[in-house]
Amino acid sequence: MPKPFGPLQHQSLATALPMRYAAYALSLFGLVTAIIAWGVGSAWAWSLLAFGPLAALGTHDVLQRRRTVSRNYPILAHFRYSLESIGPEIRQYFIQSDTDERPFSREQRSVVYQRAKNVVDKKPFGSLHDMYAEGYEWINPSLTPAHIGDNDFRITIGERCAQPYSASVFNISAMSFGALSGNAISSLNAGARMGDFYHDTGEGAISPYHHRGGDLVWEIGSAYFGCRDAEGRFDEERFVANATLDQVKMIEIKLSQGAKPGHGGILPGAKVTEEIAQTRGVPVGEDVISPTTHSTFATPMEMMEFIRRLRELSGGKPVGIKLAIGHPWEWFAVVKAMLQSGESPDFVVVDGGEGGTGAAPLEFINRLGMPLNEALLLVHNTLVGVNLRREIKVGAAGKIISAFDIARTIALGADWCNAGRGYMFALGCIQARSCHTDRCPSGVATQNPQRSSKLDVSDKSQRVYHFHRNTMNALSEMLAAAGLSHTNQLGPEHILRRVSRHEIRSYDALFAYLEPGELLEDVPPQHEVFRHYWNMASADTFDAPPQVITRANVAG
């Protein structure tokens, strides 16, 4: 007489067919049952359509070798993969609070959507922010508010140039055709035309989609797209052809960008379509390399000469540089080259480390590059310290969305602000963070024509215009409440920050500011970065000073 199952026999069965295989086993059982039902003409034969694919999927999971989780949990593992793939959306829509900035909060996105759609952007019942939390910032109101008749705040760039430019204080930051779709670029440029603000081309050159009448700042990167010869070197003739267009108002030499400073790039040949090739001046279907450095200059003094030459070739248009601040001595070397050569850029755009990009390594996004506050302060202070601040205008970019973002950045030391992702939200971006996959759900950051063609240019250009106009309205109301009539009246004394639960400080007390001409004399010891690196820097090289190299060798 056979013995009943004992504990060991139960254990061996469980080992032979663990519960994690239950879904696979049920699919096989269901498949066999469906085949039998189909053979006898049973009404249950339809179940073959359900169990057949599941059984095939489970069999594939068991036999494949790339995913251990799938082999251990056939069929069930795909539920995990599916949930993992929509994790960002679940957090964004159901878990995150309205004020969690990852990278932009629901509150920030909502205000852009509302202003872009030209609907009510007012909020009820009070602030969602903890005003006693460390880091909370605000602008103080005045008992004598001002009246502002015109909220089109502008600043003049390149006053010494033959063709100076009057710029809005809020413009579209550098985003190339190729990173963004053609329809997205067209919408941005048409919106810029309606709102009379500028549109930075990004380093991908001036495409056909940029010709919607909006003012352009032509950004020139190390690959010289749009002004390069067959070997990728700077081509003066091609530069002149674009730089002298009426639509091009300024030239911007990109040294580095906030989201991935010091990082070159490669555009795979498969993505170099005829349209992109014609725009950038490269061969169709071939890999395109963007070097990490420029080939037209290797020293700060050579860069000053390149700036002078571009201004001359463009017919006297303002020429500036854009950079993410890194080693202080490199920036100081650039400024010393200005003093030594008597030549200088007409503007400097400071790109903060919190800037966005279509794709970059995690370490570059999180841990490389100086954040905007510190970078802007360093640039502003240095130019003040050598008496060049009045001649050189300073722009700033890095997570700027609202009127307060603009006000605080200008109070810190900028003349104007640029925004990239804010204007992407105005186009309909939902922060899906799939820019690098070519599967952008909103048709903004993709070259897939089936996706990008759904972005309606006439509608989205209106939204870009409304976002700018309504943000300027909000900035005007905020300035008026503070008793100011223009952004050029904002100073560090107007912005306050809570540094602890029981202590607040204004920016002018929180940050050290140099006096005009101070760097031309003895540097006070309290300005540590200048005390350490200003005298080390040389206009003849970007290289680290001997003292820095010596310290590194000792440490090594």
XYZ file of C-alpha atoms in Angstrom:
556
model
C 0.000 0.000 0.000
C 1.562 3.304 -1.042
C 2.435 5.680 1.770
C 0.840 9.116 1.931
C 2.962 12.099 1.000
C 5.310 13.115 3.785
C 6.943 16.499 4.373
C 9.956 15.667 2.202
C 7.783 14.607 -0.733
C 5.756 17.811 -0.487
C 9.048 19.775 -0.428
C 10.356 17.999 -3.543
C 7.158 18.830 -5.457
C 7.399 22.457 -4.401
C 11.010 22.519 -5.532
C 10.093 20.938 -8.857
C 7.327 23.479 -9.502
C 7.645 26.586 -7.315
C 4.704 28.962 -7.038
C 6.526 31.525 -9.175
C 5.881 29.194 -12.133
C 2.157 29.064 -11.440
C 1.228 31.582 -14.151
C 3.279 29.682 -16.722
C 1.802 26.327 -15.640
C -1.741 27.699 -15.802
C -1.105 29.080 -19.284
C 0.124 25.663 -20.480
C -2.853 23.918 -18.859
C -5.213 26.466 -20.400
C -3.579 26.020 -23.809
C -4.010 22.231 -23.718
C -7.625 22.597 -22.549
C -8.335 25.136 -25.322
C -6.851 22.832 -27.964
C -9.072 19.975 -26.754
C -12.114 22.284 -26.703
C -11.328 23.439 -30.235
C -11.053 19.805 -31.376
C -14.469 18.833 -30.018
C -16.123 22.031 -31.165
C -16.699 23.431 -27.687
C -17.656 27.065 -27.179
C -14.526 27.439 -25.051
C -12.277 27.180 -28.127
C -11.958 30.998 -28.109
C -9.710 30.682 -25.051
C -6.984 29.495 -27.420
C -6.490 33.184 -28.351
C -5.774 34.027 -24.730
C -3.733 31.067 -23.528
C -1.719 30.596 -26.740
C 0.227 33.886 -26.571
C 0.687 33.547 -22.782
C 2.108 30.048 -23.142
C 4.430 31.221 -25.911
C 5.593 34.171 -23.791
C 6.248 31.934 -20.766
C 8.162 29.423 -22.873
C 10.285 32.221 -24.310
C 10.978 33.530 -20.781
C 12.155 30.120 -19.586
C 14.411 29.479 -22.576
C 15.989 32.954 -22.971
C 19.170 33.778 -21.003
C 19.370 37.579 -20.941
C 16.928 38.244 -18.089
C 17.278 36.104 -14.981
C 14.122 37.575 -13.453
C 12.112 36.419 -16.485
C 13.553 32.911 -16.220
C 12.684 32.734 -12.529
C 9.264 34.359 -12.923
C 7.988 33.513 -16.420
C 5.066 35.730 -17.454
C 4.877 37.350 -13.990
C 8.113 39.288 -14.598
C 6.413 41.254 -17.359
C 4.004 42.784 -14.846
C 7.060 44.120 -13.021
C 8.605 45.466 -16.224
C 5.337 47.165 -17.167
C 4.955 48.831 -13.777
C 8.611 49.846 -13.771
C 8.252 51.437 -17.211
C 5.430 53.691 -16.023
C 6.999 54.384 -12.635
C 7.814 58.036 -13.485
C 4.222 58.595 -14.635
C 2.798 56.952 -11.502
C 4.960 59.140 -9.287
C 4.194 62.251 -11.347
C 0.430 61.804 -11.447
C -0.384 60.035 -8.169
C 2.451 60.322 -5.637
C 4.368 63.586 -6.020
C 3.061 66.608 -4.178
C 2.339 69.814 -6.070
C 5.640 71.320 -4.888
C 8.088 68.418 -5.435
C 10.578 69.616 -8.071
C 11.701 66.489 -9.955
C 12.889 68.265 -12.002
C 9.844 70.554 -12.201
C 6.938 70.410 -9.785
C 3.304 70.003 -10.728
C 2.747 73.583 -9.550
C 5.468 74.882 -11.867
C 4.183 72.935 -14.848
C 0.594 73.943 -14.167
C 1.343 77.654 -14.153
C 3.084 77.337 -17.536
C 0.180 75.352 -19.013
C -2.346 77.889 -17.717
C -0.419 80.910 -18.948
C 0.270 79.262 -22.297
C -3.418 78.479 -22.747
C -4.288 82.031 -21.640
C -6.606 80.805 -18.900
C -6.880 81.807 -15.246
C -3.630 81.106 -13.390
C -4.817 82.269 -9.976
C -4.721 79.925 -6.951
C -7.134 79.700 -3.980
C -6.759 79.263 -0.236
C -3.092 80.170 0.255
C 0.407 78.902 -0.445
C 1.352 75.219 -0.497
C 4.929 76.105 0.472
C 6.309 75.955 3.993
C 7.395 79.553 4.479
C 9.415 78.586 7.560
C 11.451 75.921 5.754
C 15.136 76.537 5.172
C 15.732 77.864 1.667
C 12.327 79.536 1.247
C 12.723 82.802 -0.695
C 10.554 85.840 -1.365
C 10.562 89.467 -2.502
C 9.409 92.139 -0.071
C 6.408 94.330 -0.996
C 6.358 98.094 -0.601
C 3.879 100.352 1.169
C 4.066 102.580 -1.917
C 3.517 100.271 -4.917
C 4.541 101.558 -8.322
C 2.439 101.868 -11.449
C 3.906 100.195 -14.531
C 2.379 101.158 -17.858
C 4.514 98.959 -20.103
C 5.626 95.492 -19.018
C 7.813 94.905 -22.079
C 11.021 95.105 -20.060
C 14.052 95.282 -22.356
C 17.800 95.760 -22.183
C 20.216 96.894 -24.891
C 23.032 94.496 -25.763
C 26.090 95.612 -27.722
C 25.742 99.356 -27.314
C 29.175 99.861 -28.885
C 28.223 97.742 -31.925
C 27.029 99.016 -35.292
C 23.856 96.944 -34.816
C 22.987 96.799 -31.087
C 20.045 94.653 -30.043
C 17.174 95.488 -27.707
C 16.306 92.189 -26.004
C 13.403 91.099 -23.854
C 14.355 90.026 -20.333
C 12.793 86.575 -20.952
C 13.769 84.573 -24.039
C 13.949 81.058 -25.471
C 17.114 79.223 -24.504
C 19.280 77.189 -26.891
C 17.501 74.092 -28.243
C 18.573 72.734 -31.636
C 16.587 71.410 -34.537
C 17.386 67.731 -34.237
C 16.906 67.762 -30.483
C 13.460 69.301 -31.044
C 11.130 68.532 -33.921
C 10.671 70.841 -36.877
C 7.151 71.713 -35.769
C 8.381 72.534 -32.274
C 11.082 74.859 -33.660
C 8.549 76.532 -35.971
C 6.161 77.086 -33.052
C 8.864 78.587 -30.859
C 10.048 80.960 -33.555
C 6.564 82.066 -34.570
C 5.726 82.651 -30.888
C 8.911 84.695 -30.470
C 7.887 86.837 -33.440
C 4.443 87.530 -31.954
C 5.884 88.361 -28.537
C 8.980 90.263 -29.752
C 11.528 88.193 -27.856
C 14.431 86.122 -29.127
C 14.845 82.468 -29.993
C 18.291 80.886 -29.527
C 18.967 78.383 -32.323
C 21.083 75.996 -30.279
C 24.282 74.687 -31.851
C 22.387 72.723 -34.531
C 22.437 75.767 -36.872
C 19.637 77.741 -38.523
C 17.101 75.328 -40.002
C 14.210 76.094 -42.387
C 11.940 75.890 -39.333
C 13.646 78.903 -37.750
C 12.440 81.179 -40.551
C 9.103 82.158 -38.987
C 10.077 85.774 -38.425
C 11.209 85.567 -34.805
C 14.482 87.208 -33.730
C 17.339 84.688 -33.711
C 20.461 84.370 -31.621
C 22.678 82.081 -33.671
C 24.634 79.757 -31.410
C 27.910 78.435 -32.805
C 29.376 75.365 -31.133
C 32.646 73.515 -31.574
C 31.357 71.649 -34.668
C 30.567 74.975 -36.418
C 27.276 73.700 -37.807
C 26.046 76.060 -40.493
C 29.490 77.646 -40.927
C 31.870 74.726 -41.444
C 33.885 73.341 -44.319
C 34.075 69.686 -45.336
C 36.653 68.980 -42.601
C 34.576 70.617 -39.864
C 36.657 73.789 -39.637
C 35.187 77.288 -39.368
C 34.245 78.697 -42.785
C 34.048 82.509 -42.970
C 32.047 82.595 -46.199
C 29.313 80.337 -44.845
C 29.301 82.255 -41.573
C 28.698 85.547 -43.368
C 25.816 84.060 -45.370
C 23.902 83.279 -42.152
C 25.188 85.961 -39.787
C 24.105 88.815 -42.064
C 20.492 87.643 -42.272
C 18.156 90.311 -40.907
C 16.533 87.731 -38.640
C 19.857 86.999 -36.875
C 20.307 89.627 -34.166
C 23.272 88.273 -32.182
C 26.005 85.611 -32.403
C 26.653 83.335 -29.419
C 29.814 81.211 -29.157
C 29.024 78.141 -27.090
C 31.960 77.126 -24.898
C 29.970 74.685 -22.762
C 26.447 74.054 -21.508
C 25.090 73.507 -18.029
C 23.648 70.003 -18.353
C 26.782 68.439 -19.854
C 29.803 70.769 -19.647
C 32.967 69.512 -21.294
C 31.023 66.802 -23.131
C 31.238 66.580 -26.902
C 28.830 64.429 -28.825
C 28.152 62.213 -31.775
C 25.115 62.286 -34.030
C 24.829 58.755 -35.471
C 24.694 58.561 -39.242
C 21.280 56.905 -39.092
C 19.856 60.146 -37.669
C 21.589 62.438 -40.171
C 18.705 62.867 -42.588
C 18.954 64.977 -45.705
C 17.165 67.814 -43.884
C 19.514 67.769 -40.877
C 22.558 67.347 -43.140
C 21.607 70.397 -45.190
C 20.951 72.473 -42.079
C 24.207 71.569 -40.356
C 26.405 71.359 -43.428
C 27.391 67.707 -43.018
C 27.190 64.594 -45.243
C 23.944 62.617 -45.251
C 24.048 59.328 -43.368
C 27.513 59.787 -41.819
C 28.369 60.070 -38.122
C 28.902 63.683 -37.060
C 31.318 64.426 -34.218
C 30.991 67.506 -32.017
C 34.448 68.057 -30.474
C 34.829 69.003 -26.826
C 36.807 72.144 -27.733
C 36.910 74.764 -30.488
C 39.506 74.500 -33.249
C 39.583 78.226 -34.063
C 41.164 79.222 -30.761
C 43.221 77.531 -28.044
C 43.890 80.411 -25.655
C 41.811 83.218 -24.125
C 43.649 85.803 -26.232
C 42.867 83.869 -29.410
C 39.215 83.717 -28.352
C 39.092 87.514 -28.056
C 40.413 87.795 -31.611
C 37.777 85.307 -32.815
C 35.057 87.408 -31.154
C 36.381 90.552 -32.845
C 36.457 88.795 -36.206
C 32.875 87.492 -35.902
C 31.603 90.943 -35.007
C 33.307 92.339 -38.082
C 32.067 89.571 -40.411
C 28.492 89.886 -39.137
C 28.342 93.575 -39.936
C 28.675 94.799 -36.376
C 26.184 92.578 -34.562
C 26.703 91.766 -30.858
C 28.874 88.702 -30.281
C 28.975 86.876 -26.951
C 29.851 83.621 -25.249
C 27.839 81.000 -23.394
C 29.454 78.820 -20.777
C 28.931 76.685 -17.716
C 31.409 77.869 -15.095
C 33.983 75.309 -14.033
C 37.542 76.002 -12.899
C 37.653 79.630 -11.646
C 41.086 80.265 -13.149
C 39.736 79.541 -16.644
C 37.033 82.190 -16.344
C 39.543 84.588 -14.791
C 41.888 83.921 -17.725
C 39.112 84.931 -20.140
C 38.536 88.177 -18.238
C 42.256 88.920 -18.104
C 42.353 88.418 -21.881
C 39.636 91.069 -22.176
C 41.752 93.506 -20.180
C 45.001 92.700 -21.975
C 43.599 92.732 -25.521
C 41.159 95.600 -25.126
C 38.591 93.315 -26.804
C 35.646 91.654 -25.077
C 32.362 89.901 -25.794
C 29.237 92.019 -25.832
C 27.456 89.559 -23.584
C 27.996 86.440 -21.486
C 25.276 83.837 -20.987
C 25.783 81.809 -17.807
C 24.365 78.285 -18.018
C 23.723 76.757 -14.597
C 24.489 73.135 -13.774
C 20.753 72.533 -13.297
C 20.128 73.121 -16.999
C 18.308 70.560 -19.125
C 19.365 68.475 -22.101
C 17.981 65.822 -24.400
C 20.491 63.245 -23.198
C 23.555 63.212 -20.957
C 25.295 60.762 -18.591
C 23.840 60.706 -15.076
C 27.061 61.977 -13.528
C 27.099 64.981 -15.861
C 23.491 65.884 -15.051
C 23.888 65.472 -11.291
C 27.499 66.199 -10.412
C 29.274 68.273 -13.042
C 29.055 72.021 -13.417
C 28.496 74.934 -11.065
C 24.842 75.676 -10.157
C 23.432 78.921 -11.510
C 23.533 81.012 -8.319
C 27.250 80.548 -7.702
C 28.154 80.698 -11.409
C 26.201 83.909 -11.993
C 27.692 85.531 -8.903
C 31.216 84.678 -10.021
C 30.697 86.105 -13.507
C 28.922 89.246 -12.273
C 31.466 89.925 -9.521
C 34.463 89.442 -11.798
C 33.154 91.871 -14.410
C 32.306 94.413 -11.686
C 35.757 93.942 -10.179
C 37.490 94.883 -13.440
C 35.080 97.702 -14.402
C 33.632 95.835 -17.407
C 30.158 95.103 -16.075
C 28.497 98.107 -17.729
C 29.916 97.165 -21.143
C 29.150 93.437 -20.969
C 25.579 92.299 -20.446
C 24.919 89.023 -18.613
C 22.197 86.490 -19.367
C 21.331 83.468 -17.237
C 19.651 80.102 -17.763
C 18.802 77.220 -15.438
C 15.320 76.093 -14.292
C 13.713 79.498 -14.834
C 9.933 79.192 -15.096
C 8.072 81.922 -13.226
C 8.160 85.685 -12.792
C 9.799 85.219 -9.399
C 12.513 83.047 -10.974
C 13.256 85.904 -13.362
C 13.217 88.529 -10.593
C 15.519 86.614 -8.238
C 17.987 85.804 -11.049
C 18.182 89.427 -12.161
C 18.504 90.568 -8.536
C 21.419 88.161 -8.154
C 23.331 89.773 -11.043
C 21.828 88.974 -14.463
C 20.424 91.425 -17.005
C 18.040 88.927 -18.605
C 16.972 85.277 -18.436
C 16.549 82.413 -20.884
C 14.349 79.338 -20.481
C 14.308 76.073 -22.379
C 12.074 73.598 -20.584
C 9.570 76.311 -19.651
C 8.908 76.993 -23.324
C 8.809 73.243 -23.962
C 5.966 73.030 -21.420
C 4.252 75.825 -23.327
C 4.469 73.597 -26.423
C 2.755 70.773 -24.535
C 5.698 68.840 -23.030
C 4.437 66.664 -20.154
C 7.863 65.931 -18.593
C 7.741 62.316 -19.764
C 11.572 62.410 -19.818
C 11.776 60.363 -22.992
C 13.598 63.014 -25.034
C 16.460 60.627 -25.849
C 14.229 57.769 -27.079
C 12.647 59.547 -30.078
C 9.275 58.619 -28.567
C 8.285 61.978 -27.097
C 4.513 61.687 -26.498
C 3.912 65.388 -27.141
C 5.831 65.590 -30.438
C 8.268 68.169 -29.045
C 11.583 66.318 -28.655
C 11.411 63.812 -31.496
C 12.273 63.444 -35.154
C 9.569 60.820 -35.662
C 7.239 62.430 -38.240
C 4.261 60.402 -37.037
C 4.638 62.006 -33.610
C 5.899 65.483 -34.483
C 3.271 66.064 -37.187
C 0.564 65.983 -34.495
C 2.025 69.162 -32.945
C -0.054 71.978 -34.434
C 2.161 74.967 -35.184
C -0.598 77.580 -35.312
C -1.934 76.536 -31.901
C 1.405 75.999 -30.138
C 2.937 79.243 -31.400
C 0.042 81.068 -29.766
C 0.774 79.226 -26.529
C 4.443 80.227 -26.647
C 3.386 83.834 -27.144
C 0.825 83.725 -24.330
C 3.281 82.103 -21.907
C 5.782 84.900 -22.469
C 3.172 87.666 -22.325
C 1.446 86.386 -19.184
C 4.767 85.771 -17.428
C 5.763 89.349 -18.226
C 2.411 90.504 -16.822
C 3.088 88.582 -13.615
C 6.614 90.022 -13.414
C 5.200 93.521 -13.875
C 2.685 93.022 -11.071
C 5.377 91.638 -8.754
C 7.754 94.532 -9.453
C 4.987 97.090 -8.971
C 4.054 95.530 -5.622
C 7.701 95.865 -4.576
C 7.696 99.566 -5.519
C 9.864 99.060 -8.636
C 9.176 100.092 -12.220
C 11.776 98.061 -14.179
C 13.847 94.928 -13.797
C 17.042 97.025 -13.915
C 16.094 98.357 -10.466
C 16.239 94.891 -8.902
C 19.175 94.314 -6.579
C 20.292 91.713 -4.033
C 18.622 93.674 -1.261
C 15.173 92.889 -2.703
C 15.310 89.082 -2.352
C 15.256 87.372 1.040
C 16.029 83.778 1.971
C 15.277 81.838 5.126
C 18.558 80.285 6.229
C 17.098 78.615 9.314
C 13.785 78.328 11.117
C 14.452 81.589 12.955
C 16.789 83.542 10.660
C 16.440 85.294 7.310
C 18.939 87.165 5.179
C 18.736 89.297 2.083
C 20.928 88.388 -0.884
C 23.229 91.332 -0.251
C 23.913 90.017 3.252
C 24.054 86.378 2.155
C 26.467 86.782 -0.767
C 29.719 88.738 -1.057
C 29.740 91.365 -3.796
C 32.844 93.069 -5.171
C 33.141 96.817 -5.500
C 33.778 98.339 -8.966
C 37.462 98.053 -9.902
C 38.310 96.024 -6.819
C 40.174 93.319 -8.748
C 42.405 95.932 -10.308
C 43.717 96.670 -6.811
C 44.317 94.414 -3.804
C 41.677 91.722 -3.329
C 40.168 91.678 0.176
C 40.749 88.372 1.981
C 37.005 87.734 2.438
C 36.627 87.065 -1.297
C 38.289 83.683 -1.087
C 37.922 82.419 -4.663
C 39.452 85.628 -6.034
C 42.188 85.613 -3.404
C 43.166 82.062 -4.375
C 42.879 82.098 -8.156
C 42.760 85.605 -9.629
C 46.504 86.232 -9.535
C 47.193 82.686 -10.770
C 45.203 83.060 -14.005
C 46.880 84.018 -17.280
C 45.381 85.517 -20.431
C 47.658 83.286 -22.491
C 46.310 79.892 -21.425
C 43.317 77.946 -20.100
C 45.677 75.511 -18.377
C 45.737 75.095 -14.624
C 48.255 77.416 -12.914
C 51.522 75.853 -11.659
C 50.387 76.265 -8.044
C 47.283 74.152 -8.696
C 49.313 71.464 -10.473
C 51.822 71.414 -7.616
C 49.067 70.899 -5.050
C 47.602 68.076 -7.107
C 50.998 66.391 -7.368
C 51.562 66.693 -3.629
C 48.120 65.274 -2.946
C 48.776 62.460 -5.409
